[in-house]
Amino acid sequence: MEALKGIKILDMTHVQSGPTCTQLLAWFGADVIKVERPGVGDATRGQLRDIPDVDSLYFTMLNHNKRSVTLNTKKDEGKAIFIKLIETCDVLVENFAPGALDRMGFSWERIQEINPRIIYASIKGFGPGPYEDCKVYENVAQCTGGSASTTGFRDGPPLVTGAQIGDSGTGLHLAFGIVTALFHRTTSGKGQRVTAAMQDGVLNLCRVKLRDQQRLAHGPLNEYSQAGQGIPFGEATPRAGNDSGGGQPGWILKCKGWENDPDAYVYFITQAAVWGNVCDIIGKPEWKEAPGYATPAERLDKISAIFDAIEEWTKTKDKFEVMEICNPLNIPCGPILSMKELSEQQSLRDTGTIVEVDHPERGKYLSVGNPVKLSDSPSDVKRSPLLGEHTDEILGEVLGLSTEEIKAAKSAGAV
Ligand code: CAO
């Protein structure tokens, strides 16, 4: 049985952050009704298109399991239908620029008046404060949330990461807020306002870097390789390259074929408990007991040279061989997997984390399925809707409008 069956989501989201949130709710069985502007729809339908006139992968991969209704919420006839949707739904989700829904005439006070049980959930770039009115995209959130300043190499510029922690990360945070509010409603009987700011979401994911900021007041961050290299720390948490960030030193090392393959690398962790095993496989058994090498603290100032020696060994093996040799010895490591390799990994297909979806206009494509698995509520990934594909069905079956009323809304240009 689908876990969120019976929950209706009024989905006013667009681009990436909001749609990832409502897609998660849809995968768990909520009925997600995506409202899109007539003739236009979510801007991502047309962005980064790989096939002319067909919904982009950007759109299809973020809007599975939803129904699409077109509605102009700025027209009076559209507003009347929107009010019916608010009356009918359990949750309203949006990620418009700040104030957009208020400008349409739908403040939180007004929404509560229409339906006191509704949960009104929003993503914005920033929370209340100096930047609250700003429009925000992924990389702005990464930069303002602490990720960029702590990503990259110490002697290089700040870097953004490929993981969409600003958009998809905040979508996840919001989904958690929504189900929490739904749970609370079972006892309170009332809906509430749920907000997640992208800056806050990124900062939450960078929590350990704020930890390090405070540790700096009490001395150097010994697990950063810069400490071992004798390079003084500044006032703020620095970029740490590929340092592991935990108490166990790690680094990305070249593997066989690195000269031609940009992903022939492995992440290698010299976990203290298996130091002896590391020394054995790289042919340095003498390091096990050698003065200056025996304990993690003693090794800190030699960690770069140690990784150079390990790399001499990893360069003789491909990244999967490194994994096969190290895992039985309890040496944590991970091959750098490309998107091509991930898309071909059979175990991800078997668990439904990578799924092949069929779309009437684009044909078959790959997507990431629900990464969260519930034992009694499996997620079945269904293709994204075409623009307005379910308009008649939603106006008729969900809102109970008559054929004449639907015709009138259409001729007024409201749907
Ligand atoms: N009917 C009528 N009007 C509609 C409508 C509908 N169904 N759906 C949207 N609109 C209107 C909005 O009301 C808004 O009108 P006003 O500007 O007159 O208020 C207009 O369309 C455009 O909305 P927008 O300002 O949200 O869109 P944008 O492309 O200019 O900005 C974005 C996009 C993402 C920068 C902005 O929405 C934003 O900052 N959102 C919050 C943060 C966020 O989620 N960012 C991540 C996005 S993913 O990278």
XYZ file of C-alpha atoms and ligand atoms in Angstrom:
464
model
C 0.000 0.000 0.000
C 1.341 3.421 -0.931
C 2.382 5.257 2.230
C 0.906 8.672 1.320
C -2.181 7.349 -0.459
C -5.109 9.736 -0.091
C -2.944 12.844 0.362
C -3.528 15.464 -2.326
C -0.700 17.845 -3.157
C -1.405 21.124 -4.940
C 1.929 21.413 -6.705
C 2.812 24.952 -7.801
C 6.515 24.136 -8.066
C 8.849 24.729 -10.975
C 12.493 24.269 -12.050
C 14.319 21.869 -9.692
C 14.046 22.475 -5.948
C 10.255 22.321 -5.555
C 9.686 19.560 -8.134
C 12.173 17.229 -6.376
C 10.149 17.650 -3.191
C 6.780 16.889 -4.762
C 8.271 14.020 -6.809
C 9.330 12.346 -3.552
C 5.803 12.756 -2.174
C 4.387 11.362 -5.422
C 6.695 8.333 -5.221
C 5.338 7.643 -1.765
C 1.831 7.609 -3.226
C 0.515 11.161 -2.816
C -1.722 12.452 -5.613
C 0.412 15.330 -6.917
C -1.494 17.809 -9.082
C 0.997 20.022 -10.862
C -0.422 23.434 -11.793
C 1.196 24.987 -14.866
C 0.601 28.143 -16.849
C -1.538 27.421 -19.976
C 0.593 27.121 -23.102
C 3.833 27.663 -21.159
C 4.174 25.181 -18.319
C 7.217 24.638 -16.150
C 10.123 26.437 -17.858
C 12.254 23.300 -17.643
C 10.001 21.524 -20.165
C 11.841 23.512 -22.802
C 15.288 23.845 -21.208
C 18.367 21.833 -22.270
C 16.302 19.925 -24.814
C 18.023 16.969 -26.449
C 15.115 16.227 -28.818
C 13.217 19.076 -30.541
C 9.681 19.807 -29.260
C 9.803 17.030 -26.666
C 9.786 17.620 -22.887
C 13.411 17.841 -21.763
C 15.076 15.254 -19.551
C 15.404 18.084 -17.026
C 11.613 18.126 -16.765
C 10.838 14.428 -17.172
C 13.376 13.361 -14.532
C 11.947 15.734 -11.904
C 8.228 15.277 -12.433
C 7.445 11.574 -12.361
C 4.166 10.253 -10.944
C 2.423 13.662 -11.153
C -0.704 14.873 -12.957
C -0.583 18.142 -14.894
C -3.388 20.703 -14.971
C -3.031 24.021 -16.782
C -4.418 27.014 -14.937
C -3.886 30.757 -15.130
C -4.045 31.792 -11.507
C -3.908 35.472 -12.398
C -7.293 35.434 -14.179
C -10.493 35.621 -12.130
C -11.854 32.399 -13.676
C -8.524 30.710 -12.871
C -8.542 32.022 -9.304
C -12.000 30.491 -8.745
C -10.642 27.084 -9.789
C -7.491 27.609 -7.710
C -9.665 28.255 -4.639
C -11.448 24.938 -5.246
C -8.061 23.220 -5.477
C -6.994 24.789 -2.153
C -10.251 23.577 -0.595
C -9.635 20.050 -1.887
C -5.929 19.538 -1.273
C -3.963 18.681 1.866
C -0.736 20.471 0.949
C 0.159 23.436 -1.255
C 3.818 23.477 -2.333
C 5.499 26.335 -4.210
C 8.925 27.728 -4.976
C 8.093 30.946 -6.790
C 10.158 34.067 -6.378
C 9.404 35.696 -2.995
C 5.922 37.222 -2.814
C 4.594 35.739 -6.097
C 1.674 33.905 -4.484
C 0.797 36.979 -2.370
C 0.757 39.050 -5.557
C -1.770 36.598 -7.016
C -3.936 37.341 -3.941
C -3.093 34.193 -1.974
C -1.362 35.108 1.270
C -0.974 32.476 4.011
C -3.854 34.171 5.876
C -6.101 33.887 2.815
C -5.068 30.265 2.163
C -5.835 29.325 5.790
C -9.202 31.041 5.513
C -10.034 28.883 2.494
C -8.802 25.654 4.097
C -7.583 25.638 7.718
C -6.295 22.067 7.340
C -3.990 22.845 4.434
C -0.219 22.772 4.846
C 1.459 25.562 2.891
C 5.066 24.710 2.060
C 7.580 26.964 0.327
C 11.165 27.002 -0.797
C 12.901 30.358 -1.061
C 16.539 31.233 -1.608
C 16.934 32.926 1.779
C 15.031 33.089 5.040
C 13.920 36.386 6.590
C 16.722 38.964 6.554
C 18.637 41.162 4.142
C 18.357 38.808 1.144
C 14.780 37.573 1.585
C 13.539 39.146 -1.657
C 16.265 37.674 -3.888
C 15.735 35.084 -6.595
C 18.100 32.172 -6.144
C 19.420 29.291 -8.226
C 21.486 26.251 -7.218
C 24.970 27.711 -7.334
C 23.974 30.886 -5.517
C 22.774 28.664 -2.670
C 25.979 26.618 -2.714
C 27.995 29.832 -2.510
C 25.927 31.496 0.206
C 25.395 28.355 2.284
C 29.052 27.574 3.020
C 29.624 24.830 0.469
C 31.710 26.735 -2.097
C 34.040 28.329 0.453
C 34.878 24.874 1.817
C 35.086 23.014 -1.513
C 38.133 22.880 -3.787
C 41.829 23.137 -3.114
C 43.372 25.535 -0.598
C 45.388 27.344 -3.272
C 42.535 27.506 -5.811
C 39.214 29.363 -6.075
C 36.015 28.235 -4.309
C 34.227 25.466 -6.205
C 30.614 24.435 -6.676
C 29.805 20.737 -6.511
C 27.900 18.587 -8.998
C 25.569 17.352 -6.262
C 22.547 19.663 -6.344
C 22.550 20.315 -2.641
C 20.857 23.712 -3.045
C 17.939 22.526 -5.149
C 17.436 18.800 -4.598
C 18.864 19.092 -1.075
C 16.333 21.759 -0.107
C 13.575 19.763 -1.828
C 14.401 16.905 0.524
C 14.355 19.196 3.553
C 10.962 20.554 2.523
C 9.506 17.065 1.968
C 10.569 16.176 5.509
C 8.861 19.345 6.806
C 5.672 18.502 4.924
C 5.332 14.949 6.230
C 6.108 16.245 9.744
C 3.320 18.820 9.422
C 0.980 16.141 8.056
C 1.788 13.985 11.077
C 1.167 16.929 13.414
C -2.181 17.597 11.717
C -3.433 14.162 12.733
C -3.599 15.453 16.321
C -3.972 19.232 15.891
C -6.474 19.064 13.028
C -4.781 22.148 11.579
C -2.366 22.838 8.788
C 0.718 24.986 9.194
C 3.255 26.978 7.222
C 6.421 25.080 6.286
C 9.390 26.963 4.844
C 12.846 25.843 3.802
C 15.447 28.325 2.611
C 18.116 27.085 0.215
C 20.895 28.878 2.130
C 19.753 27.115 5.327
C 19.529 23.727 3.618
C 23.066 24.004 2.239
C 24.383 25.181 5.601
C 22.717 22.201 7.278
C 24.581 19.911 4.877
C 27.818 21.811 5.659
C 27.357 21.351 9.404
C 30.788 19.745 9.878
C 32.438 22.817 8.369
C 30.816 25.044 11.002
C 32.122 22.528 13.538
C 35.626 23.097 12.150
C 35.176 26.878 12.212
C 34.757 26.688 15.973
C 37.563 24.179 16.473
C 39.929 26.656 14.776
C 39.769 28.845 17.887
C 41.497 26.056 19.799
C 44.301 25.227 17.388
C 45.019 23.841 13.939
C 42.702 21.268 12.351
C 45.080 18.356 12.513
C 43.178 16.086 10.150
C 43.492 18.647 7.311
C 46.568 17.866 5.206
C 47.537 21.518 5.400
C 48.296 20.954 9.103
C 50.727 18.153 8.292
C 52.329 20.355 5.638
C 52.944 23.056 8.265
C 50.773 25.631 6.460
C 49.132 27.974 8.976
C 45.347 28.237 9.135
C 43.530 31.525 8.522
C 40.417 32.811 10.237
C 37.870 30.640 8.436
C 37.433 26.929 7.708
C 39.650 26.397 4.661
C 39.108 24.344 1.523
C 40.425 20.879 2.187
C 40.885 19.391 -1.291
C 40.064 15.708 -1.034
C 40.803 15.350 2.665
C 38.356 12.964 4.268
C 37.015 15.462 6.774
C 36.763 12.858 9.503
C 39.413 11.534 11.848
C 40.717 9.013 9.284
C 42.954 10.514 6.577
C 41.824 9.904 3.001
C 42.657 11.132 -0.501
C 41.814 10.498 -4.148
C 44.557 8.475 -5.826
C 45.355 7.636 -9.429
C 44.696 4.126 -10.671
C 45.829 2.196 -13.727
C 44.756 4.037 -16.875
C 44.513 7.484 -15.264
C 46.462 9.020 -18.173
C 43.512 8.498 -20.535
C 40.513 7.910 -18.304
C 39.391 10.962 -16.278
C 37.669 8.690 -13.763
C 40.470 6.153 -13.168
C 40.818 7.150 -9.506
C 39.966 5.686 -6.138
C 39.194 7.243 -2.776
C 41.495 5.617 -0.272
C 41.218 5.862 3.523
C 44.142 4.972 5.772
C 41.974 3.894 8.651
C 44.123 3.630 11.787
C 42.824 0.195 12.783
C 44.068 -1.370 9.517
C 47.336 0.557 9.130
C 49.229 -2.738 9.107
C 47.142 -4.017 6.183
C 47.772 -0.791 4.245
C 51.542 -1.163 4.782
C 51.447 -4.799 3.643
C 49.541 -4.256 0.388
C 51.687 -1.320 -0.715
C 54.897 -3.230 0.078
C 56.008 -1.122 3.032
C 55.740 -3.592 5.942
C 58.545 -1.725 7.722
C 56.199 1.267 8.215
C 54.045 -0.750 10.611
C 56.397 -0.214 13.526
C 58.830 2.385 12.192
C 59.476 5.382 14.441
C 57.301 8.271 13.312
C 54.843 5.954 11.509
C 53.312 3.730 14.159
C 50.459 5.955 15.371
C 48.005 8.217 13.506
C 49.301 11.299 15.351
C 52.898 10.559 14.349
C 51.907 10.021 10.728
C 50.134 13.373 10.314
C 53.180 15.311 9.107
C 53.978 12.563 6.582
C 50.476 11.994 5.280
C 51.096 13.450 1.804
C 54.207 11.284 1.350
C 52.272 8.255 2.604
C 49.526 8.860 0.036
C 52.202 9.264 -2.661
C 53.507 5.804 -1.735
C 49.999 4.301 -1.725
C 49.399 5.895 -5.125
C 52.473 4.173 -6.539
C 50.627 0.956 -5.686
C 47.108 2.024 -6.821
C 48.587 3.100 -10.180
C 49.403 -0.555 -10.819
C 45.749 -1.661 -10.371
C 42.480 -0.548 -11.902
C 40.022 1.097 -9.507
C 37.868 -2.031 -9.180
C 40.897 -4.195 -8.425
C 41.862 -1.774 -5.638
C 38.371 -2.187 -4.207
C 38.522 -5.984 -4.484
C 41.889 -6.166 -2.754
C 41.172 -3.611 -0.024
C 37.643 -4.505 1.056
C 38.472 -7.969 2.444
C 41.241 -6.270 4.454
C 38.730 -3.757 5.889
C 40.454 -0.851 4.149
C 37.642 1.555 3.207
C 37.936 2.770 -0.380
C 35.676 3.671 -3.268
C 36.219 3.824 -7.014
C 35.355 7.140 -8.677
C 32.302 6.063 -10.690
C 31.291 8.003 -13.783
C 27.666 8.647 -14.719
C 28.176 6.127 -17.537
C 29.307 3.459 -15.075
C 26.462 4.248 -12.671
C 23.886 4.073 -15.442
C 25.191 0.607 -16.296
C 25.450 -0.742 -12.736
C 23.125 -3.728 -12.559
C 22.584 -3.626 -8.786
C 21.201 -0.064 -9.037
C 18.768 -1.273 -11.702
C 17.780 -4.234 -9.531
C 16.852 -2.009 -6.578
C 14.979 0.547 -8.696
C 17.444 3.327 -7.936
C 18.091 3.581 -11.666
C 14.999 2.981 -13.748
C 14.169 2.945 -17.432
C 11.015 4.921 -18.142
C 8.979 5.003 -21.349
C 7.632 8.348 -22.533
C 5.088 8.679 -25.366
C 7.035 11.455 -27.113
C 10.675 10.793 -26.259
C 10.672 7.008 -25.937
C 12.827 5.265 -23.329
C 15.125 7.172 -20.975
C 16.927 6.530 -17.713
C 16.077 8.213 -14.461
C 16.939 7.999 -10.794
C 14.094 6.295 -8.954
C 13.203 6.724 -5.310
C 16.424 6.415 -3.297
C 14.421 5.803 -0.102
C 12.965 2.307 0.179
C 9.953 1.407 2.333
C 9.431 -2.315 2.958
C 5.639 -2.252 2.556
C 5.275 0.677 0.168
C 7.339 0.191 -2.966
C 7.668 3.158 -5.341
C 6.649 2.561 -8.895
C 8.130 5.227 -11.195
C 5.591 6.538 -13.719
C 6.450 8.909 -16.556
C 6.027 12.673 -16.193
C 2.787 14.197 -17.510
C 2.476 16.126 -20.751
C 1.479 19.776 -20.311
C -2.171 19.862 -19.248
C -2.599 16.124 -19.823
C -4.939 15.809 -16.847
C -6.734 19.152 -16.976
C -10.187 17.734 -17.813
C -9.785 14.844 -15.376
C -8.818 17.137 -12.489
C -11.464 19.788 -13.155
C -14.145 17.130 -13.645
C -13.307 14.215 -11.339
C -11.368 15.969 -8.580
C -13.181 19.341 -8.442
C -16.575 18.177 -9.719
C -16.922 20.842 -12.458
C -19.546 20.153 -15.112
C -18.674 19.830 -18.818
C -20.173 23.310 -19.362
C -18.090 24.816 -16.574
C -14.923 23.259 -17.994
C -15.810 24.619 -21.445
C -16.367 28.089 -19.980
C -13.014 28.013 -18.156
C -11.326 27.029 -21.406
C -12.954 29.747 -23.475
C -11.968 32.322 -20.799
C -8.331 31.191 -21.250
C -8.184 30.187 -17.584
C -7.021 26.602 -18.273
N -0.607 31.338 -13.720
C -0.283 32.652 -13.777
N 0.913 33.135 -13.408
C 1.833 32.254 -12.974
C 1.565 30.884 -12.880
C 0.274 30.419 -13.275
N -0.063 29.122 -13.236
N 2.665 30.259 -12.422
C 3.594 31.219 -12.237
N 3.093 32.425 -12.570
C 3.766 33.721 -12.479
C 4.197 34.054 -11.078
O 3.117 34.512 -10.334
C 5.215 35.161 -11.348
O 4.547 36.362 -11.598
P 4.930 37.792 -10.892
O 6.394 37.978 -11.177
O 4.057 38.742 -11.607
O 4.652 37.651 -9.459
C 5.844 34.699 -12.657
O 4.986 33.687 -13.177
C 7.242 34.156 -12.604
O 7.500 33.412 -11.420
P 8.948 33.433 -10.760
O 9.330 34.854 -10.482
O 8.959 32.515 -9.605
O 9.854 32.812 -11.926
P 11.286 33.271 -12.482
O 11.543 32.397 -13.643
O 11.384 34.729 -12.677
O 12.279 32.884 -11.272
C 13.345 31.398 -9.702
C 12.687 31.554 -11.087
C 13.620 29.917 -9.505
C 14.652 32.188 -9.657
C 12.383 31.913 -8.604
O 11.135 31.287 -8.757
C 12.911 31.694 -7.193
O 13.797 32.398 -6.703
N 12.316 30.715 -6.483
C 12.640 30.446 -5.101
C 13.969 29.773 -4.953
C 14.071 28.500 -5.759
O 13.296 27.594 -5.650
N 15.131 28.442 -6.554
C 15.568 27.203 -7.169
C 14.986 26.953 -8.458
S 15.750 25.549 -9.157
O 17.267 26.045 -9.552
